[in-house]
Structures are given as C-alpha cells and as structure tokens.
PDB file of C-alpha atoms in Angstrom:
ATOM      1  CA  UNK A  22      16.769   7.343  38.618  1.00 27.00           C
ATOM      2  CA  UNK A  23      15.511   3.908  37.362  1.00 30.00           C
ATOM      3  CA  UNK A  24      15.188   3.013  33.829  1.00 31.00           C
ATOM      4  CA  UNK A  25      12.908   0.637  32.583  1.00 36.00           C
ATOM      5  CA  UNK A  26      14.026  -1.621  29.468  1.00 40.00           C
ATOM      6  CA  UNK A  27      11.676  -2.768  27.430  1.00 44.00           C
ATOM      7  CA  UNK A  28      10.752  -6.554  27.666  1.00 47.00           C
ATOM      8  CA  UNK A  29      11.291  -8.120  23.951  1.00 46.00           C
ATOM      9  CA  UNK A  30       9.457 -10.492  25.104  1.00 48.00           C
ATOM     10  CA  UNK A  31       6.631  -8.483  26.164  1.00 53.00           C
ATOM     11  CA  UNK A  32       6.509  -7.161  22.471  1.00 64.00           C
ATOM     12  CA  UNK A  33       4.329  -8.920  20.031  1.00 70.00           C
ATOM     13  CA  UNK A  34       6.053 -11.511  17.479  1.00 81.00           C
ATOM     14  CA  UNK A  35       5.931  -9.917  13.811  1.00 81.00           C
ATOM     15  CA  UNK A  36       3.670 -12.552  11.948  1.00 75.00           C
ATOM     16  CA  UNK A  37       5.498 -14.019   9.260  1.00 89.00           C
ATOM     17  CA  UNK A  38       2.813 -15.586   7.177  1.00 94.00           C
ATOM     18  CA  UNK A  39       2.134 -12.051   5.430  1.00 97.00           C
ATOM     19  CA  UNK A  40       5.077  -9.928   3.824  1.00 97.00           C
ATOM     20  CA  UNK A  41       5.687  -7.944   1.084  1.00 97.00           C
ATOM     21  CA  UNK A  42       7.760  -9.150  -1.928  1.00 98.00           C
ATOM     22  CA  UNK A  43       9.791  -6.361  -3.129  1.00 97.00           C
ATOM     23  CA  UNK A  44      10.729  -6.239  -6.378  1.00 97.00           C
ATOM     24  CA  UNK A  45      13.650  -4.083  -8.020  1.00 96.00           C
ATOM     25  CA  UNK A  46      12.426  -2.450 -11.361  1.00 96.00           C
ATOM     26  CA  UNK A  47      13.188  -0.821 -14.381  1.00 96.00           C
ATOM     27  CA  UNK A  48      10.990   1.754 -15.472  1.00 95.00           C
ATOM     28  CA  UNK A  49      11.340   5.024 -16.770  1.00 93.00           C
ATOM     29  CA  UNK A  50       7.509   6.121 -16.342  1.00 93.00           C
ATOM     30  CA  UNK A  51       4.078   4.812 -15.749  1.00 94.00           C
ATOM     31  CA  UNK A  52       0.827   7.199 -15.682  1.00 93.00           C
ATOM     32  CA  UNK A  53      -0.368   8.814 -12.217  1.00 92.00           C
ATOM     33  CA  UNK A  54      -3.184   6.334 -12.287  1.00 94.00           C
ATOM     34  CA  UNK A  55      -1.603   3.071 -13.036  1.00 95.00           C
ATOM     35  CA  UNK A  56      -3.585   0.794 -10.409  1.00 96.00           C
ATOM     36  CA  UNK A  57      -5.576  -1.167 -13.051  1.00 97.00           C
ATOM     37  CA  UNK A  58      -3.025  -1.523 -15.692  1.00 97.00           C
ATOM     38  CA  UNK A  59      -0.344  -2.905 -13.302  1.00 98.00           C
ATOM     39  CA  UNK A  60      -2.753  -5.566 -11.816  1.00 98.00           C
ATOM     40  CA  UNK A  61      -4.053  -6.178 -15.376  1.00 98.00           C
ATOM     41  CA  UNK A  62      -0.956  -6.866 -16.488  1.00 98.00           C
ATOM     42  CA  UNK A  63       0.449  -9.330 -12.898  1.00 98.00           C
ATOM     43  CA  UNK A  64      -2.838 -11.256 -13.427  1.00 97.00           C
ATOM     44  CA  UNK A  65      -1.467 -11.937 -16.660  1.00 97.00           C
ATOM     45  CA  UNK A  66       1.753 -13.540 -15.599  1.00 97.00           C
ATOM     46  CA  UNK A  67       0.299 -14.702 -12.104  1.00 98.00           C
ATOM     47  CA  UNK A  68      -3.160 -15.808 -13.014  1.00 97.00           C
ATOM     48  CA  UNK A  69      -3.604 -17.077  -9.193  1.00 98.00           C
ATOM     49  CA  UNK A  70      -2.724 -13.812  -8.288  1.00 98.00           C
ATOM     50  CA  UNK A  71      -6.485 -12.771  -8.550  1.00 96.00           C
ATOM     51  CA  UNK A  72      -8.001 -15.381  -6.614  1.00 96.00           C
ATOM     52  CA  UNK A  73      -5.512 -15.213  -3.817  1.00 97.00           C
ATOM     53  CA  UNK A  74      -7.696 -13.398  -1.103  1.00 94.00           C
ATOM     54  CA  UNK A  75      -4.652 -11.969   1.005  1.00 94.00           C
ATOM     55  CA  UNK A  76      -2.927 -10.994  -1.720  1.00 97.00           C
ATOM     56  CA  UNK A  77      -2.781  -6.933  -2.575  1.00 98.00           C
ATOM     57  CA  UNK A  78      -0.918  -4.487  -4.803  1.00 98.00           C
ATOM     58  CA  UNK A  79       1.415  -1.550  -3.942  1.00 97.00           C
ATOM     59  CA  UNK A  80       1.433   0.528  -6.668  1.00 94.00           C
ATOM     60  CA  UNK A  81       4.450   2.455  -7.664  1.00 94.00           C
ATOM     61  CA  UNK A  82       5.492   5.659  -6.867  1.00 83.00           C
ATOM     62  CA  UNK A  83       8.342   8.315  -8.184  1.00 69.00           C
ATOM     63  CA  UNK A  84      10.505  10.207  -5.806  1.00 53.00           C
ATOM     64  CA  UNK A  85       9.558  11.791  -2.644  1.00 43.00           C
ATOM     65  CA  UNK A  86       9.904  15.783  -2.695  1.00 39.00           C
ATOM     66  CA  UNK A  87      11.022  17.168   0.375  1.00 35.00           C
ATOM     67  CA  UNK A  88       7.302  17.375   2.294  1.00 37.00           C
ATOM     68  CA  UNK A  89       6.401  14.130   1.019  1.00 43.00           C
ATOM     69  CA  UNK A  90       5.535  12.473  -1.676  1.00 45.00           C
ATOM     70  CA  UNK A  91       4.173  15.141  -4.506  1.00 53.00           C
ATOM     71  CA  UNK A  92       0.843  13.518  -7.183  1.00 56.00           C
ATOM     72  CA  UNK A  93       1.543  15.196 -10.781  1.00 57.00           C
ATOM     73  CA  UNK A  94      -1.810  16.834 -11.853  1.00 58.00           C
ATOM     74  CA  UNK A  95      -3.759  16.458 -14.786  1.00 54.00           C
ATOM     75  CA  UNK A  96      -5.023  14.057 -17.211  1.00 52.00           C
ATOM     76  CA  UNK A  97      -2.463  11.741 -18.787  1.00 69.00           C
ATOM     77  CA  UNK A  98       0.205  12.972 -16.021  1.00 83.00           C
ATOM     78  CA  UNK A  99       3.273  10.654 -15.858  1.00 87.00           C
ATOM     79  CA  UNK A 100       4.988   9.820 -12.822  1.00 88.00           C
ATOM     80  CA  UNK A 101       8.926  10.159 -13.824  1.00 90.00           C
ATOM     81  CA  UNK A 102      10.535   6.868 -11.923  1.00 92.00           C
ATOM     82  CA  UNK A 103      14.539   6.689 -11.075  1.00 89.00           C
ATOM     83  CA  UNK A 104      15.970   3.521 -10.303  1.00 88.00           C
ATOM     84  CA  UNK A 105      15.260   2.895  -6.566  1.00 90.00           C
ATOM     85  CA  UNK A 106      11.406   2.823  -7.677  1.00 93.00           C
ATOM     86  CA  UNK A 107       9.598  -0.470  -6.200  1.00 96.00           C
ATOM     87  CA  UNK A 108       6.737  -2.979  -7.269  1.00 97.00           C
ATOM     88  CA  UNK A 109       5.311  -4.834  -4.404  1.00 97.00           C
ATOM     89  CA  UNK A 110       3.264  -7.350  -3.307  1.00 98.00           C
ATOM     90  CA  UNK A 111       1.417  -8.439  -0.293  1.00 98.00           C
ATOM     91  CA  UNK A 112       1.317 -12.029   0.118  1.00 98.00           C
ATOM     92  CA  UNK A 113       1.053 -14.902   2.097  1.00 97.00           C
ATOM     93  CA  UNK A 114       4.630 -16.466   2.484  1.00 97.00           C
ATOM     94  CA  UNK A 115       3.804 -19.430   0.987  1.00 97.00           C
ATOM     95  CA  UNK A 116       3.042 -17.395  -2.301  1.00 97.00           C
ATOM     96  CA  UNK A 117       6.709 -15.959  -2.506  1.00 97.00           C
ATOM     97  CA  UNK A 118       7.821 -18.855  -4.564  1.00 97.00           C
ATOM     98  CA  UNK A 119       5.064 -18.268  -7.063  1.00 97.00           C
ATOM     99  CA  UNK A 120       5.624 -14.546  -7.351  1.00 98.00           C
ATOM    100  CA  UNK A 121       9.444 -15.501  -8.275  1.00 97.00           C
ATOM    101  CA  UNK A 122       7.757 -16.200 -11.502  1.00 97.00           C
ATOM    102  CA  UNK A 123       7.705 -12.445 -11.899  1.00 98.00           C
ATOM    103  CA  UNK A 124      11.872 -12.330 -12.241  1.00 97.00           C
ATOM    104  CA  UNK A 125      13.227 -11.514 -15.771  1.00 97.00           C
ATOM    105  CA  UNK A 126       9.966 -10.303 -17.148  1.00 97.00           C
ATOM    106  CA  UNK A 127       9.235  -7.285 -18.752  1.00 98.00           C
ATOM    107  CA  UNK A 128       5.381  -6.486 -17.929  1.00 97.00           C
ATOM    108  CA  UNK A 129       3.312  -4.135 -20.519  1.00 97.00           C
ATOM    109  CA  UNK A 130       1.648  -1.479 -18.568  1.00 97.00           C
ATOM    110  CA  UNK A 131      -0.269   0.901 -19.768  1.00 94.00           C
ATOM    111  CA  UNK A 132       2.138   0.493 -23.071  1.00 94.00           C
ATOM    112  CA  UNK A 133       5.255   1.072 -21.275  1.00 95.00           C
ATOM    113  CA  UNK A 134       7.504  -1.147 -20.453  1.00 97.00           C
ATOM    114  CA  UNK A 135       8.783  -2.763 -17.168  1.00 97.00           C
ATOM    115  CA  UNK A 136      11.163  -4.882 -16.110  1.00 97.00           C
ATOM    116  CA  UNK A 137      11.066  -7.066 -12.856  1.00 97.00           C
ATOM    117  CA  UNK A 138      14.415  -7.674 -11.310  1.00 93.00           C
ATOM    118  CA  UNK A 139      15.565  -8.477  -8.005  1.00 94.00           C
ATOM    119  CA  UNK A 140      12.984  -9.371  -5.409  1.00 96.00           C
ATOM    120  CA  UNK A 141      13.567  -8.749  -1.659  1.00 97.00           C
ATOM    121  CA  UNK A 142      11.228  -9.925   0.984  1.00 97.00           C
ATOM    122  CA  UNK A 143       9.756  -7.361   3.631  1.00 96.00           C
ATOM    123  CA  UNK A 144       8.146  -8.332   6.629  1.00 97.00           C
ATOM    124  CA  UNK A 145       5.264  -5.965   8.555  1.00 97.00           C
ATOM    125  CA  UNK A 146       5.940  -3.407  11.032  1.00 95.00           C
ATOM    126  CA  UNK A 147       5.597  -2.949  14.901  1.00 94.00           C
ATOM    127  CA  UNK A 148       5.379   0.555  13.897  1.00 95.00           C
ATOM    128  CA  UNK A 149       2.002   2.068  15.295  1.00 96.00           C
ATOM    129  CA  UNK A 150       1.224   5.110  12.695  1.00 97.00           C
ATOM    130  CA  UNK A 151       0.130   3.632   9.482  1.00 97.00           C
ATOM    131  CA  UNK A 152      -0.524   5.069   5.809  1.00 97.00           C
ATOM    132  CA  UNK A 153      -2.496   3.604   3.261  1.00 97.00           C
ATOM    133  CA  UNK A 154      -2.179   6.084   0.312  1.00 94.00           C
ATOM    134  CA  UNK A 155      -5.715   4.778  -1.298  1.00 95.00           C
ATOM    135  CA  UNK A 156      -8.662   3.831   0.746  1.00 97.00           C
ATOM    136  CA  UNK A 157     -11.880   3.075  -1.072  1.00 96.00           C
ATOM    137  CA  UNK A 158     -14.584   2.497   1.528  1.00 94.00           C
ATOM    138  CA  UNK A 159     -19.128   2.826   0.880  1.00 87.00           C
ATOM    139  CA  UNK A 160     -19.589   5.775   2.280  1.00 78.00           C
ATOM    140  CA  UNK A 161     -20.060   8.980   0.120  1.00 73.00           C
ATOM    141  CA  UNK A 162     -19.997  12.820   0.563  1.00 80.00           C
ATOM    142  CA  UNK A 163     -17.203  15.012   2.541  1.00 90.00           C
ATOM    143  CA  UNK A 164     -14.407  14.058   5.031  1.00 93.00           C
ATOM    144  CA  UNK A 165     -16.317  13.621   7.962  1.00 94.00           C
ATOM    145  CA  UNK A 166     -18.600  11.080   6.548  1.00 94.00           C
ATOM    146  CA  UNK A 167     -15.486   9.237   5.178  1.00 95.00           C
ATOM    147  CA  UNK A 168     -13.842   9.413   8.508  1.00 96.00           C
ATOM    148  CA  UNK A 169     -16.720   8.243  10.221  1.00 95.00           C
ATOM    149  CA  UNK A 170     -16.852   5.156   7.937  1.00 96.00           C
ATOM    150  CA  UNK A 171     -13.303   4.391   8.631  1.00 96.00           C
ATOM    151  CA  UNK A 172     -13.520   4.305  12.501  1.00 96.00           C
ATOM    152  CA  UNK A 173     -16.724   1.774  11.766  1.00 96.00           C
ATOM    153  CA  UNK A 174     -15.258  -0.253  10.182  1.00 96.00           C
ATOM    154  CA  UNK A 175     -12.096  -0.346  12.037  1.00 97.00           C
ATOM    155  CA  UNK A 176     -14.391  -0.429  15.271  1.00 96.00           C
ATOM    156  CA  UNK A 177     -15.777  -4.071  13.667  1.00 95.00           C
ATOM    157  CA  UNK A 178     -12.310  -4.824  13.941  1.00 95.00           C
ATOM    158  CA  UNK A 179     -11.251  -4.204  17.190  1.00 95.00           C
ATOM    159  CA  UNK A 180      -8.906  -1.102  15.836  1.00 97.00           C
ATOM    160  CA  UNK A 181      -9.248   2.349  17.581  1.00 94.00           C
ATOM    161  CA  UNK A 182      -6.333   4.762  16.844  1.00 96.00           C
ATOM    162  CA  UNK A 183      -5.954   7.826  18.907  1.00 95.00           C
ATOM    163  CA  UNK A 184      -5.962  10.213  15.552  1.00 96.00           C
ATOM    164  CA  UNK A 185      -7.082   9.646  11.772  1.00 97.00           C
ATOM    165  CA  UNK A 186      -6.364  11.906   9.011  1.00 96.00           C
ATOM    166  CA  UNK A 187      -7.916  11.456   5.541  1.00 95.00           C
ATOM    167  CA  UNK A 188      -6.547  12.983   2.189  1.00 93.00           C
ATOM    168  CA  UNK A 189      -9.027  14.907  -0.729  1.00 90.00           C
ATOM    169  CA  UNK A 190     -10.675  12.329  -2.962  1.00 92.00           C
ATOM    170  CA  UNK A 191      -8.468  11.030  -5.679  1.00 92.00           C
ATOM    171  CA  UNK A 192     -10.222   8.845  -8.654  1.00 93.00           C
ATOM    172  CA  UNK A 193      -8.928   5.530  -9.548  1.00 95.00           C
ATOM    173  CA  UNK A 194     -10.417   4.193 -13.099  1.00 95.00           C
ATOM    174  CA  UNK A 195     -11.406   1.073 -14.134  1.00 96.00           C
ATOM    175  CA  UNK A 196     -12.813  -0.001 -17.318  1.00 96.00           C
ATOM    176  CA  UNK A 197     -16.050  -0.891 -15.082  1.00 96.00           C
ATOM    177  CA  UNK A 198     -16.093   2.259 -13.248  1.00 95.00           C
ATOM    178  CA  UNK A 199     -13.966   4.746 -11.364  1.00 95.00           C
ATOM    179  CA  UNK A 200     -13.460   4.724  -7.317  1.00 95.00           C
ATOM    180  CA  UNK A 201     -13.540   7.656  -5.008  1.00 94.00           C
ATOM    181  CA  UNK A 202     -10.367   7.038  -3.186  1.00 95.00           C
ATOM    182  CA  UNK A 203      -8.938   8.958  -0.302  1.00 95.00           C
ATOM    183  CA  UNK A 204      -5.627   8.715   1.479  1.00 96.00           C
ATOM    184  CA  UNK A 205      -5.722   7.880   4.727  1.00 97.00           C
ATOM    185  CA  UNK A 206      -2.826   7.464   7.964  1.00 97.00           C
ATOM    186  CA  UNK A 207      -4.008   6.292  11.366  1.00 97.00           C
ATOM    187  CA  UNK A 208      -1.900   7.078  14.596  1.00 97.00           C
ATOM    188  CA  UNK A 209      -1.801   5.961  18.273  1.00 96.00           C
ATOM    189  CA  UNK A 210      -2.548   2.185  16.958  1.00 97.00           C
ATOM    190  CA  UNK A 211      -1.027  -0.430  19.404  1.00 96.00           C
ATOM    191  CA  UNK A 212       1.773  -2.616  18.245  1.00 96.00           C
ATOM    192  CA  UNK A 213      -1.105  -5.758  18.075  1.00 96.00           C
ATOM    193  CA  UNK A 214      -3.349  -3.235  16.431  1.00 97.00           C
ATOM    194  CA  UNK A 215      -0.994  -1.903  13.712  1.00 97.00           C
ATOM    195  CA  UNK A 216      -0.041  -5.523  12.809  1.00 96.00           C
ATOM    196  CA  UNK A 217      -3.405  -6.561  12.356  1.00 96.00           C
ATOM    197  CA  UNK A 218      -4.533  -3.934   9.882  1.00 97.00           C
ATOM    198  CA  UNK A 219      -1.475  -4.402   8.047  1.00 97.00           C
ATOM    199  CA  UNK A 220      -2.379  -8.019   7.673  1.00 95.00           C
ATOM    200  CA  UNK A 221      -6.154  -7.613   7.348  1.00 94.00           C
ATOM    201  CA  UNK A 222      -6.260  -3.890   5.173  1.00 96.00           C
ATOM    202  CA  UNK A 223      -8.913  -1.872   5.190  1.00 97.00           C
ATOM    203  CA  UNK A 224     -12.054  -1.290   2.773  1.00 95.00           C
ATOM    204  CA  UNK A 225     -12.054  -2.610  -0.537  1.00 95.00           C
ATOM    205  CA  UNK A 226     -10.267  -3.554  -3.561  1.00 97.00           C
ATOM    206  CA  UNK A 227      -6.907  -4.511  -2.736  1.00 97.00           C
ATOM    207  CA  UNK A 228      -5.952  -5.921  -6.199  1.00 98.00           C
ATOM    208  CA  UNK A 229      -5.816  -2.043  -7.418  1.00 97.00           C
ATOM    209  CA  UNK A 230      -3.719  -0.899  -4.248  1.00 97.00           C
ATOM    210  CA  UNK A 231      -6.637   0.421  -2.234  1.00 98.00           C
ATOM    211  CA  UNK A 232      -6.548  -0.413   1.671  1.00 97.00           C
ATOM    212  CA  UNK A 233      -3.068  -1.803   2.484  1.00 98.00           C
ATOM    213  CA  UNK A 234      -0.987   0.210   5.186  1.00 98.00           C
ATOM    214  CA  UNK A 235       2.695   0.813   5.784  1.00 96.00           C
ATOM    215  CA  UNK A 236       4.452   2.235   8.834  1.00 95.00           C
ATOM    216  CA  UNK A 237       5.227   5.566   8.541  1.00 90.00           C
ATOM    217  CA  UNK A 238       7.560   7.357  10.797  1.00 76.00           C
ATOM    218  CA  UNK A 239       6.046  11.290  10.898  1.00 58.00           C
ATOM    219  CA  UNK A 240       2.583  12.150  11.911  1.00 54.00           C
ATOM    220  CA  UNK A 241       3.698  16.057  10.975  1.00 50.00           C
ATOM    221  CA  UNK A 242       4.502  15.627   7.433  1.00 46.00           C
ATOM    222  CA  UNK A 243       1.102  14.189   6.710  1.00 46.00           C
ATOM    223  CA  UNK A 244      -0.649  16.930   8.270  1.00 48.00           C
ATOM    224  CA  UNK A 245       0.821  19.428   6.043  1.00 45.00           C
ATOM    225  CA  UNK A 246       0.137  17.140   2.405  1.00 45.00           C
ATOM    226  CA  UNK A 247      -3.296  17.979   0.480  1.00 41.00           C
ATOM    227  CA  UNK A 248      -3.654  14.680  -1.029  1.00 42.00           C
TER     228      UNK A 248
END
C-alpha cells in the first residue's frame, strides 16, 4: 500500500500581516456582556485603535465547562475569570508595536479592574472549521433567514463551507442601541478559504467582537451547545 505525504509546499503560506496579540490578564470578573466597555475602555489607551479598519476585539471569556464554553444567564451576570483568561486583538502586524502600549496598564471596565500583562503573538490557522462566537449580520427573523444571510454574504466572498450552524440570538448593548447577535461555526472551509475569513471576518462591528473566527477543532461539541 502507498502512502501519500502531504506536499508542505502544496499547503497555503499562513499570512503574516494579520495576527492576534495575546495578552495575559488579571481579572477577577467582567459582566457577560462586556463588548462595549472593553473597546470603550482600549480606545481610550489606543485612540488609533478605532480607526484601524483590520483591527477587531476578542472579548474575554471564563472557563470552558466540559461541553463547551457555558454563558451565565441573567441580567447583571458576571463571568468569574481564573488566571489563564485572555484579551486579544486582531491586528495588522505592523500595529503590534502600538498595542505594546497596552503592557502595565490597568484598564477600567465596566468599573472593574484589569490588568494587561504579558502579550504573546498568535498567528491564523490552516484549520478549516471556524467559530465566531458573535455574528451581527442585516437580516432579521429566525435561523433560517440568518443562515441564509450568512452563506450571501460569504458567497460575495468566494467562501462556501460544506455545513453552517448558527447559535440562538444573544443581545449585545450599546449606549446607541443593542445588536441581535448569533453564534455562528462554519465547517468544510478550504485551507485558502478558512484563512481568508479569518483575515477578512464576517458581518459587522468588529470593534465589539462581532464577526472574527477562530479554528476550532470539534464540529460535535457545537452541535450539542444552545447558544
């Protein structure tokens, strides 16, 4: 029996002029919905941060449970962080030395504080089933007609995965308004397709963590989480 190898060089080249910058942190809790505060409060010590076009925000989140990462219900729910909690950011590489400006700071969020330590850099994945845990896109009304907006506007993009799964509708406030947000993971992407949504994100609003994917690893789990 023949095996084939696979060709590195037949695999496409990660591109390096997105990453995420991750930063250690020391928190004890932020609230569930902490989107606006947190990029309230890196505009304040990054003021480029909201004009940079390719830059987005991950928002934090607390421990995974055993199926997956669990929300806390309720108004004015906390999300309890331990010490391996993350902030990052998406950014062009050449903003890495600007968001070092971040190190040593203690940011107010939502009237809690937290500290910004180490920063590692991470770059994007060849892996080809994606999660983005808030996607705000036009389209209103059920599942379908949210799935059916996603697969337009990944069409316009040249992205068709083999299976999409959405989440229930979460809401994300603003002192403007509040978004309809749904999770959403996307499987059966090529390699060329997953980097390019990773670099490009999906829908709107990336400054409050809406539309940026990372590779996950287990199409099963998802199926089984309600949000």
């Amino acid at each position: 029996m023949q095996r084939q190898e696979n060709d590195p060089a037949a695999e496409p080249a990660v591109p390096g002029d997105i990453v995420d910058a991750v930063f250690a942190i020391s928190c004890r809790s932020l609230p569930v919905d902490h989107a606006y505060a947190l990029s309230q409060a890196i505009q304040a010590e990054l003021p480029w941060f909201a004009e940079e076009p390719r830059a987005g925000l991950h928002t934090v989140y607390g421990a995974a449970s055993a199926s997956g990462w669990m929300r806390p219900e309720g108004a004015g729910a906390l999300l309890q962080l331990s010490h391996r909690a993350k902030l990052a950011l998406r950014l062009p590489r050449h903003r890495l030395d600007d968001a070092a400006a971040l190190l040593g700071r203690t940011l107010e969020v939502a009237g809690r504080p937290l500290r910004v330590d180490q920063v590692a850099v991470r770059p994007l994945s060849r892996i080809t089933t994606l999660f983005s845990r808030c996607v705000i896109l036009a389209a209103e009304g059920d599942e379908a007609a949210f799935l059916a907006a996603a697969a337009g506007e990944l069409g316009a993009l040249g992205i068709n995965p083999g299976t999409m799964l959405c989440g229930r509708v979460t809401p994300l406030e603003t002192p403007a308004r509040t978004y309809r947000t749904r999770s959403l993971m996307l499987a059966g992407l090529t390699p060329e397709q997953s980097l390019a949504l990773q670099r490009q994100g999906l829908g709107a609003e990336r400054k409050l963590g809406c539309g940026l994917f990372i590779p996950h690893k287990d199409i099963a789990d998802l199926r089984s989480r309600s949000d």
